[in-house]
């Protein structure tokens, strides 16, 4: 390693327990576009920067029961595209957050399920086999950092529930109903139906 700060550009980064047992790994890298698959919730835009330290922490559960946990702490920063909750147009969101996480080997807590585990379950993750993929960790961290509901602008008019037109860019003819109490009742109903769709979409 050179003394300069080396910023690696990678598609993937794997931390192997056997390597971490020898020495902790410091990382400072950029994951290329699409390295972190966020499903329908968001899309990674450009490079995702991540820097930090991965190390093994031995949990001594008994004289012959030592669990090798991976502690991963650091920071990520990147830009993401999220669909507007009303009109589905992509909205760019910059995100940056710190993390400090513990990963146990998968199955390490099966026998210990009845023992009391002091750390809240939500802070404990698990790694499969002998390694942890940084992109898997980042996927979860990014999803946790995303706002529950994103609008392209506070007064986004959304899509017309009847013809599907984006009402921010074009008023559709569906809106030109006569001012008649019967139509107003319908419009109110439409409004209620629309507000049902506005919740966060989590699959
Ligand atoms: Zn919108
Ligand atoms: Zn319409």
Coordinates of C-alpha atoms and ligand atoms in Angstrom, one line a residue:
X1 CA 0.0 0.0 0.0
X2 CA 1.3 3.5 -0.8
X3 CA 1.1 6.2 1.7
X4 CA -1.3 8.2 -0.4
X5 CA -5.0 7.6 0.1
X6 CA -5.8 5.0 -2.4
X7 CA -9.4 5.0 -3.5
X8 CA -10.3 1.8 -5.2
X9 CA -13.1 1.4 -7.7
X10 CA -14.7 -1.9 -7.3
X11 CA -17.8 -3.8 -8.2
X12 CA -17.7 -5.9 -5.0
X13 CA -15.8 -6.2 -1.8
X14 CA -15.7 -9.3 0.4
X15 CA -14.4 -9.5 3.9
X16 CA -13.1 -13.0 4.7
X17 CA -12.9 -14.1 8.3
X18 CA -9.6 -15.9 7.7
X19 CA -8.1 -12.7 6.4
X20 CA -9.5 -10.5 9.1
X21 CA -8.2 -12.9 11.7
X22 CA -4.7 -12.1 10.5
X23 CA -5.3 -8.3 10.6
X24 CA -8.1 -5.8 10.4
X25 CA -8.8 -4.4 6.9
X26 CA -9.1 -0.7 6.4
X27 CA -11.1 0.2 3.3
X28 CA -11.7 3.3 1.3
X29 CA -13.4 2.6 -2.0
X30 CA -16.1 3.4 -4.5
X31 CA -18.6 0.8 -5.7
X32 CA -19.6 1.3 -9.3
X33 CA -23.2 2.1 -10.4
X34 CA -25.5 -0.9 -9.8
X35 CA -23.1 -2.6 -7.4
X36 CA -25.8 -2.2 -4.7
X37 CA -29.1 -3.6 -5.9
X38 CA -31.9 -1.8 -4.0
X39 CA -34.8 -3.4 -5.8
X40 CA -37.8 -1.2 -6.6
X41 CA -37.1 1.2 -3.7
X42 CA -34.2 3.1 -5.1
X43 CA -31.5 3.0 -7.7
X44 CA -27.8 3.8 -7.0
X45 CA -26.7 6.7 -9.1
X46 CA -23.0 7.0 -9.8
X47 CA -20.3 5.9 -7.4
X48 CA -21.1 4.8 -3.9
X49 CA -18.2 5.8 -1.6
X50 CA -17.6 3.6 1.5
X51 CA -14.7 3.8 4.0
X52 CA -14.1 2.2 7.3
X53 CA -12.6 -0.7 9.2
X54 CA -13.5 -4.4 9.3
X55 CA -12.1 -6.6 12.1
X56 CA -12.8 -9.8 13.9
X57 CA -14.0 -9.7 17.5
X58 CA -14.0 -13.0 19.5
X59 CA -17.0 -13.6 21.6
X60 CA -16.0 -15.9 24.4
X61 CA -19.1 -17.8 25.3
X62 CA -17.4 -20.6 27.1
X63 CA -14.0 -22.2 27.4
X64 CA -14.4 -24.0 24.1
X65 CA -17.0 -21.8 22.5
X66 CA -15.5 -18.9 20.8
X67 CA -17.5 -17.1 18.1
X68 CA -15.7 -15.0 15.5
X69 CA -17.8 -11.9 14.9
X70 CA -17.1 -9.4 12.2
X71 CA -17.3 -5.8 13.3
X72 CA -17.8 -3.4 10.5
X73 CA -17.7 0.3 11.1
X74 CA -17.5 3.2 8.7
X75 CA -19.4 5.6 6.5
X76 CA -21.0 5.6 3.1
X77 CA -22.0 8.4 0.8
X78 CA -23.7 8.4 -2.5
X79 CA -26.6 9.5 -4.6
X80 CA -29.8 7.6 -5.2
X81 CA -32.9 7.9 -7.3
X82 CA -36.2 7.2 -5.6
X83 CA -39.6 7.4 -7.3
X84 CA -41.8 10.2 -6.2
X85 CA -44.6 8.8 -4.0
X86 CA -47.2 10.7 -6.1
X87 CA -46.1 10.9 -9.7
X88 CA -43.4 8.2 -9.7
X89 CA -40.9 10.5 -11.4
X90 CA -37.3 9.8 -10.2
X91 CA -36.1 12.1 -7.4
X92 CA -32.4 12.3 -6.7
X93 CA -31.5 12.0 -3.0
X94 CA -28.0 12.3 -1.6
X95 CA -27.4 10.0 1.4
X96 CA -24.6 9.7 3.8
X97 CA -24.5 7.8 7.1
X98 CA -22.2 6.2 9.6
X99 CA -22.5 2.6 10.7
X100 CA -21.1 0.4 13.4
X101 CA -22.3 -3.2 13.0
X102 CA -21.7 -6.7 14.4
X103 CA -22.1 -9.8 12.2
X104 CA -22.2 -13.3 13.7
X105 CA -21.7 -16.5 11.8
X106 CA -25.0 -17.8 10.5
X107 CA -26.4 -20.3 13.0
X108 CA -24.2 -19.0 15.9
X109 CA -27.3 -18.1 17.9
X110 CA -29.4 -21.1 17.2
X111 CA -28.3 -22.9 20.4
X112 CA -28.0 -19.7 22.2
X113 CA -31.6 -18.6 21.5
X114 CA -32.6 -19.3 25.0
X115 CA -29.7 -17.6 26.6
X116 CA -30.0 -13.9 27.0
X117 CA -28.4 -11.9 24.4
X118 CA -27.8 -8.4 25.7
X119 CA -27.4 -6.5 22.4
X120 CA -30.8 -5.6 20.8
X121 CA -31.4 -8.1 18.0
X122 CA -31.7 -5.4 15.4
X123 CA -28.1 -4.5 15.8
X124 CA -26.9 -8.0 15.1
X125 CA -26.5 -9.3 11.5
X126 CA -25.2 -12.6 10.3
X127 CA -22.7 -13.6 7.7
X128 CA -22.9 -16.8 5.6
X129 CA -20.1 -19.2 5.4
X130 CA -16.9 -17.3 6.1
X131 CA -17.4 -14.0 4.6
X132 CA -19.3 -10.8 4.5
X133 CA -20.1 -8.8 1.3
X134 CA -19.8 -5.1 1.8
X135 CA -22.5 -4.4 -0.8
X136 CA -25.0 -6.5 1.2
X137 CA -24.2 -4.4 4.2
X138 CA -24.5 -1.2 2.3
X139 CA -27.8 -2.3 0.7
X140 CA -29.3 -2.6 4.1
X141 CA -27.8 0.6 5.4
X142 CA -29.0 2.6 2.4
X143 CA -32.5 1.2 2.7
X144 CA -32.6 2.1 6.4
X145 CA -31.5 5.7 5.5
X146 CA -34.0 6.3 2.8
X147 CA -36.8 8.7 3.7
X148 CA -40.1 6.8 4.2
X149 CA -41.8 9.0 1.6
X150 CA -40.3 11.1 -1.1
X151 CA -42.0 13.8 -3.2
X152 CA -40.5 15.4 -6.2
X153 CA -41.8 18.7 -4.8
X154 CA -44.1 19.5 -1.9
X155 CA -47.0 20.3 -4.1
X156 CA -46.6 17.4 -6.6
X157 CA -50.0 17.0 -8.3
X158 CA -49.4 13.3 -8.9
X159 CA -50.8 11.1 -11.6
X160 CA -54.4 11.4 -12.7
X161 CA -56.1 8.3 -11.3
X162 CA -58.3 8.1 -14.3
X163 CA -56.0 8.5 -17.3
X164 CA -52.6 8.2 -15.7
X165 CA -51.3 11.6 -17.0
X166 CA -48.7 13.3 -14.9
X167 CA -50.6 16.3 -13.8
X168 CA -47.4 18.3 -13.1
X169 CA -46.6 18.5 -16.7
X170 CA -50.1 18.5 -18.3
X171 CA -53.6 19.1 -17.1
X172 CA -55.7 16.3 -18.5
X173 CA -59.3 16.7 -19.6
X174 CA -60.5 14.5 -16.7
X175 CA -60.0 17.5 -14.4
X176 CA -62.5 19.6 -16.3
X177 CA -65.6 18.3 -14.6
X178 CA -68.5 20.7 -14.3
X179 CA -68.9 22.2 -10.8
X180 CA -71.8 20.0 -9.8
X181 CA -72.3 18.7 -6.3
X182 CA -72.4 15.1 -7.6
X183 CA -69.0 15.6 -9.3
X184 CA -67.6 17.1 -6.2
X185 CA -68.6 14.1 -4.2
X186 CA -66.8 11.9 -6.8
X187 CA -63.7 14.1 -6.6
X188 CA -63.7 13.7 -2.8
X189 CA -63.8 9.9 -3.3
X190 CA -61.0 10.1 -5.8
X191 CA -58.9 12.1 -3.3
X192 CA -59.4 9.4 -0.7
X193 CA -58.5 6.7 -3.1
X194 CA -55.4 8.6 -4.1
X195 CA -54.2 9.1 -0.5
X196 CA -54.2 5.3 -0.1
X197 CA -51.6 5.0 -2.8
X198 CA -49.3 7.6 -1.2
X199 CA -47.9 5.3 1.5
X200 CA -44.4 4.0 1.3
X201 CA -44.1 1.1 -1.0
X202 CA -42.3 -1.7 0.8
X203 CA -42.0 -5.2 -0.6
Ligands
LIG1 ZN1 -44.0 14.0 -8.0
LIG2 ZN1 -56.9 12.4 -16.5

